[in-house]
PDB file of C-alpha atoms in Angstrom:
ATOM      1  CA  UNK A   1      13.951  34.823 -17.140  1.00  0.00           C
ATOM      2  CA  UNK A   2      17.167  32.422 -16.586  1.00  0.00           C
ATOM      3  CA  UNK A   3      17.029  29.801 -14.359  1.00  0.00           C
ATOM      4  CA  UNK A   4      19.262  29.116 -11.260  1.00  0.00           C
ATOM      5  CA  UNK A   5      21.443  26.273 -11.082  1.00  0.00           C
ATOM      6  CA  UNK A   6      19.673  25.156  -8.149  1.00  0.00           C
ATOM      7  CA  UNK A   7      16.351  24.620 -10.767  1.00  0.00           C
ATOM      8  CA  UNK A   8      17.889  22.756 -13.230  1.00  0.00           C
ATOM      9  CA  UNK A   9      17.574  19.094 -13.809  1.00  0.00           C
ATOM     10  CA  UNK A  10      21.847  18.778 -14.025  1.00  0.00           C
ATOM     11  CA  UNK A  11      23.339  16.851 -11.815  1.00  0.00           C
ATOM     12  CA  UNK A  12      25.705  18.554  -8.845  1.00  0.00           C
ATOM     13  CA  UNK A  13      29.301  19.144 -10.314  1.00  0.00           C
ATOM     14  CA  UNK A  14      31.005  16.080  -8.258  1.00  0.00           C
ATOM     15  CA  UNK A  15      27.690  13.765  -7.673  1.00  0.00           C
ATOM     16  CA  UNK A  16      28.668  10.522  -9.045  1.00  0.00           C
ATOM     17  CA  UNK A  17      26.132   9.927 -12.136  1.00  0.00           C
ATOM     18  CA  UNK A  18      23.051   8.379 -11.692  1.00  0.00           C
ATOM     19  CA  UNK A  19      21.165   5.808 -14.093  1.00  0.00           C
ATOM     20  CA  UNK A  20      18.036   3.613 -14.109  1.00  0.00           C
ATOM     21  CA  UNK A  21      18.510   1.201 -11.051  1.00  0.00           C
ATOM     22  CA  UNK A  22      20.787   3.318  -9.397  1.00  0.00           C
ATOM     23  CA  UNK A  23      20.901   5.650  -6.442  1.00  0.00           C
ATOM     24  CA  UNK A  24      22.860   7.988  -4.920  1.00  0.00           C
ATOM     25  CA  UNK A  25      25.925   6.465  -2.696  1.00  0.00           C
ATOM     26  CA  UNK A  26      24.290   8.234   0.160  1.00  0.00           C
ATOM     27  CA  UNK A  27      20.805   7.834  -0.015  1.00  0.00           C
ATOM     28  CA  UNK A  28      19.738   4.359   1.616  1.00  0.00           C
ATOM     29  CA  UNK A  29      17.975   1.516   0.129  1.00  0.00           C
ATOM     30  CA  UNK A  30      14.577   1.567   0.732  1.00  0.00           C
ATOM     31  CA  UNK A  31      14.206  -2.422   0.786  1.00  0.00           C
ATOM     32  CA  UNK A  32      14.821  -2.747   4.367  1.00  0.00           C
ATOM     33  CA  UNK A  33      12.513  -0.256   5.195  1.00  0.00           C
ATOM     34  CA  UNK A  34       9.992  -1.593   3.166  1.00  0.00           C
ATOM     35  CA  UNK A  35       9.690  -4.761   4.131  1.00  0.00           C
ATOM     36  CA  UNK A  36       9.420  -3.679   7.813  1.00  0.00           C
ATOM     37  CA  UNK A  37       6.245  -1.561   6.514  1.00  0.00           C
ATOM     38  CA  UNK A  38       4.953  -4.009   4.916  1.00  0.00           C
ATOM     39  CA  UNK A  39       4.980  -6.469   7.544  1.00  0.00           C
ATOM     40  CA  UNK A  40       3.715  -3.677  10.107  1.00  0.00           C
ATOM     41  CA  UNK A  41       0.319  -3.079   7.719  1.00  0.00           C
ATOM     42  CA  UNK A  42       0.120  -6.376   5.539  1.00  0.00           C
ATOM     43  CA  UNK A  43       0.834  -8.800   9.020  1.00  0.00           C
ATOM     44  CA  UNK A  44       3.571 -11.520   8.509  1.00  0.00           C
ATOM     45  CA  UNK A  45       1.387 -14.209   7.961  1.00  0.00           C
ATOM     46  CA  UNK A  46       0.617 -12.211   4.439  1.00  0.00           C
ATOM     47  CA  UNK A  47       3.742 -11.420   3.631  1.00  0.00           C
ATOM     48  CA  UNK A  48       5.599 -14.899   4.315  1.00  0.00           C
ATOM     49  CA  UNK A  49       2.785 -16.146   2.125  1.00  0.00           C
ATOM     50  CA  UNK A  50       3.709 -13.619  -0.611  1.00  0.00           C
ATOM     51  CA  UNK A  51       7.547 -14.656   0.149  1.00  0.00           C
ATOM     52  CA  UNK A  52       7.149 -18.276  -0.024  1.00  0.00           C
ATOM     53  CA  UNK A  53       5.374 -17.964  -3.695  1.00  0.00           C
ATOM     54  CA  UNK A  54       8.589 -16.000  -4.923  1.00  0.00           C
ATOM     55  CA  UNK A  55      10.196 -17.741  -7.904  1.00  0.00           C
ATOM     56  CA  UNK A  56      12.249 -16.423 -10.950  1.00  0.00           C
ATOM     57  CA  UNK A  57       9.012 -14.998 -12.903  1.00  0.00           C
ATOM     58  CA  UNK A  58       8.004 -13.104  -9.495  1.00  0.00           C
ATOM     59  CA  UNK A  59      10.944 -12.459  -7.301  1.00  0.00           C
ATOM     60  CA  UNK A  60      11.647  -9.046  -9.202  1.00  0.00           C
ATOM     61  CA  UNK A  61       7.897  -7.629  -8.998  1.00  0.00           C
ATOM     62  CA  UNK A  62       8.039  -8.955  -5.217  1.00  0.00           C
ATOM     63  CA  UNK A  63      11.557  -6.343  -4.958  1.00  0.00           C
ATOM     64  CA  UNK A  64       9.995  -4.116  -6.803  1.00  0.00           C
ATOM     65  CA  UNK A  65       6.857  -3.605  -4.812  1.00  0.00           C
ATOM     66  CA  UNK A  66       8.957  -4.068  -1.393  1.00  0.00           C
ATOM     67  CA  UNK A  67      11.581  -1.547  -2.165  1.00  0.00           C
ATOM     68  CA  UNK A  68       9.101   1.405  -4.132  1.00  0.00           C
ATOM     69  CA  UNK A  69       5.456   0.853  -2.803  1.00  0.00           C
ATOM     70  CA  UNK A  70       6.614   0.044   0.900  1.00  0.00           C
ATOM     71  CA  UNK A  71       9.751   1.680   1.085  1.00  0.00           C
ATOM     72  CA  UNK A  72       9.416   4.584  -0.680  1.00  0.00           C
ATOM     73  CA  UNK A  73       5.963   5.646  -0.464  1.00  0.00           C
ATOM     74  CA  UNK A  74       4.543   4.363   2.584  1.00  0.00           C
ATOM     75  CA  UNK A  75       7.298   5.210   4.633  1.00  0.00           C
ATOM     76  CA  UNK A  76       6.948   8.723   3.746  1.00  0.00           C
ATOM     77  CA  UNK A  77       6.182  11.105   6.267  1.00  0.00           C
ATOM     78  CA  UNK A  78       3.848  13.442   5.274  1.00  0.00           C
ATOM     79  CA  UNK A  79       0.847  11.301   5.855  1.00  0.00           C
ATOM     80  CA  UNK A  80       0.047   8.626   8.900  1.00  0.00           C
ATOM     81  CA  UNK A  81      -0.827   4.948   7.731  1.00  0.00           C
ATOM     82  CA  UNK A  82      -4.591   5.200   8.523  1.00  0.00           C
ATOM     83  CA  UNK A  83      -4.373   8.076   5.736  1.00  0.00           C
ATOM     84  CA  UNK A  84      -2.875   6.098   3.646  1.00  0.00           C
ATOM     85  CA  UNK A  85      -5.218   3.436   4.001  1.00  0.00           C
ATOM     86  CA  UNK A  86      -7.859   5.131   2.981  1.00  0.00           C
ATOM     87  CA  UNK A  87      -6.686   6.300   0.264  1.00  0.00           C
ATOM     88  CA  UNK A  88      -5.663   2.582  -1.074  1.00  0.00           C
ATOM     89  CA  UNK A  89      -8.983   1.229  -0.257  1.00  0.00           C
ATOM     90  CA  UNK A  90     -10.522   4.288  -2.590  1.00  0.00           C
ATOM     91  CA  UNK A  91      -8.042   2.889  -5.159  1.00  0.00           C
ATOM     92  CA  UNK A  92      -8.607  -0.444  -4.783  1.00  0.00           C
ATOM     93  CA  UNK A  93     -12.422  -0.034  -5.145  1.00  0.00           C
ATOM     94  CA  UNK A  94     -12.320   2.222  -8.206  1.00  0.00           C
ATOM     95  CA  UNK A  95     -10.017  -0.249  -9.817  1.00  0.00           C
ATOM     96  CA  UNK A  96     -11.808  -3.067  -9.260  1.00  0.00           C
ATOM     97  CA  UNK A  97      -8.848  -5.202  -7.252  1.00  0.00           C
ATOM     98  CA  UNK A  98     -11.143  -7.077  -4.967  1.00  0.00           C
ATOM     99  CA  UNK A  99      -8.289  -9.371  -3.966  1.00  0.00           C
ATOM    100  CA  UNK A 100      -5.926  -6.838  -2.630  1.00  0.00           C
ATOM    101  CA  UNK A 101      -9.011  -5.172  -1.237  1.00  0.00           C
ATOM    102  CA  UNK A 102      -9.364  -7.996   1.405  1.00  0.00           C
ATOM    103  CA  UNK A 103      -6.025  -7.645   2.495  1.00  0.00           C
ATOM    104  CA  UNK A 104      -6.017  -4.082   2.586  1.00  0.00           C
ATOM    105  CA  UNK A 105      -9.006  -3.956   4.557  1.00  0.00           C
ATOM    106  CA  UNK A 106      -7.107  -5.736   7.043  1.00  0.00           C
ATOM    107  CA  UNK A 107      -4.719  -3.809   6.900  1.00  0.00           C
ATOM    108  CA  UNK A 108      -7.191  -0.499   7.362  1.00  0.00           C
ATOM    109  CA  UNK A 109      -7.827  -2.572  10.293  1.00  0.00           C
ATOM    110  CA  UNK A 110      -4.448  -2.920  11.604  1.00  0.00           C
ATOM    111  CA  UNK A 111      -3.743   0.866  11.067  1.00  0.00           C
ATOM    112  CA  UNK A 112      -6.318   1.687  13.239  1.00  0.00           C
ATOM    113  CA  UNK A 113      -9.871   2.110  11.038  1.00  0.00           C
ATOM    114  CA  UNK A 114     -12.522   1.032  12.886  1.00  0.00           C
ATOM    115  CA  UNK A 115     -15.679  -0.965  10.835  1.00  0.00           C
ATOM    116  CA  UNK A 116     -17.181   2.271  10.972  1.00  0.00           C
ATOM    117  CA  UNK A 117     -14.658   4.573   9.342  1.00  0.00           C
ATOM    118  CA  UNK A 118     -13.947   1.378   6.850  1.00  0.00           C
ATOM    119  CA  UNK A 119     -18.051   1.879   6.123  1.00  0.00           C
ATOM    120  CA  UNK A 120     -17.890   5.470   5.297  1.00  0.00           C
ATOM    121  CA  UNK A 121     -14.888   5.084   3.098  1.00  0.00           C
ATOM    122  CA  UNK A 122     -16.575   2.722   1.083  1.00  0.00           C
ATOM    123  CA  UNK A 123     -20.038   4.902   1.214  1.00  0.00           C
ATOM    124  CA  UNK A 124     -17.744   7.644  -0.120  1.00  0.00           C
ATOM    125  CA  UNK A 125     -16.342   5.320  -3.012  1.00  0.00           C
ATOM    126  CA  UNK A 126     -20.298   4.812  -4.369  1.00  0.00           C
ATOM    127  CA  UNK A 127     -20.856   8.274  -5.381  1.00  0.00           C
ATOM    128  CA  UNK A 128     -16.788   8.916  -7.136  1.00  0.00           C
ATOM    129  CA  UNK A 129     -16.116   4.870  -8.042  1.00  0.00           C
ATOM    130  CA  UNK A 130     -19.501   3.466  -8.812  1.00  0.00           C
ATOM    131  CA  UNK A 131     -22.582   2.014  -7.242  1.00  0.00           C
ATOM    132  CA  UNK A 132     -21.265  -1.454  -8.701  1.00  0.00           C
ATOM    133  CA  UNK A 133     -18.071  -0.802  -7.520  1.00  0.00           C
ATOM    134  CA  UNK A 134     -18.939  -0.026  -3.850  1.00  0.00           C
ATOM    135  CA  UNK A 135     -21.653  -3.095  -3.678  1.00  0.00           C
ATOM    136  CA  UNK A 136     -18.625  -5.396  -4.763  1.00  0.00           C
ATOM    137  CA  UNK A 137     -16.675  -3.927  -2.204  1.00  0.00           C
ATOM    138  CA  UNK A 138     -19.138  -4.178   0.409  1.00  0.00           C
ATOM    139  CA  UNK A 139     -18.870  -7.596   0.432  1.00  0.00           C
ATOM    140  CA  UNK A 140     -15.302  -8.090   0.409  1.00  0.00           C
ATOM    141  CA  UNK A 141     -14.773  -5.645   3.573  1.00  0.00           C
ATOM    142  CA  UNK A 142     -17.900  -7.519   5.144  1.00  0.00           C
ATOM    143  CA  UNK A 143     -16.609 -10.625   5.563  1.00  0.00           C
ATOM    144  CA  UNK A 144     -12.860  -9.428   6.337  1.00  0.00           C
ATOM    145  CA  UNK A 145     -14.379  -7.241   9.165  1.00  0.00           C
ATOM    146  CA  UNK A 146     -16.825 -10.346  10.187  1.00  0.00           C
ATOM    147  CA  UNK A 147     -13.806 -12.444  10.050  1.00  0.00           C
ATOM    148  CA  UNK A 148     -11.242 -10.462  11.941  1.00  0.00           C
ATOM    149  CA  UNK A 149     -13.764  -8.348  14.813  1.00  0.00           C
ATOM    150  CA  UNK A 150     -16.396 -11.122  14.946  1.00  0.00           C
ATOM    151  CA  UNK A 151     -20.090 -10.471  13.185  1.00  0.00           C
ATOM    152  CA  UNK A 152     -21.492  -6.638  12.893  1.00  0.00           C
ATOM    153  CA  UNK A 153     -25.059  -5.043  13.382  1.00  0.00           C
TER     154      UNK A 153
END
């Protein structure tokens, strides 16, 4: 069976020709974008902390994450930000990132998980991630939760 032109992996006849590192004239950059993201979910406090450390060695991870993570995936439409919070705190735990769990609990937070919900995701992440896992997290989402709605029962 032939493909159609429309399947194939060419570029359009006309589209100016495309490399690593670049994009289309008419698609937008995502940085912008991005960093408004990120400051909506991570809080500014986080990110001018992040933005202050920036030096040669880390000022192209720190554009890297800005303009793909933030501005390419989470402004994406197809999911809401609570949605994707979950699904980065299931990440986080199975990794084993406990230091980006913090701040992605607040974050979970800031999206609109309640303690509750933030509790059940992590429940869920003991059976597919690991008892070990989970306990670890636990913790970390404890005291976030303690520290930024005041002590839970």
């Amino acid at each position: 069976m032939s493909s159609s032109p429309s399947s194939s992996s060419a570029p359009e006849p006309g589209a100016a020709p495309t490399g690593p590192g670049q994009r289309p004239a008419d698609r937008p950059d995502p940085y912008g974008p991005g960093m408004e993201v990120r400051r909506a979910v991570l809080g500014d406090d986080h990110v001018d902390r992040a933005s202050a450390s920036i030096d040669d060695f880390t000022a192209e991870f720190q554009e890297f994450i800005t303009r793909y993570a933030w501005g390419e995936v989470w402004t994406r439409p197809a999911i809401d930000r609570r949605t994707r919070s979950v699904v980065t705190l299931t990440a986080l735990v199975g990794g084993g990132h406990l230091d980006e769990l913090a701040f992605h609990t607040r974050a979970a937070l800031r999206n609109g998980l309640t303690p509750v919900e933030i509790k059940e995701v992590l429940l869920q992440t003991a059976i597919y991630c690991g008892v070990p896992a989970a306990n670890s997290a636990f913790k970390v989402a404890q005291q976030v939760i303690r520290e930024e709605t005041g002590p839970q029962e």
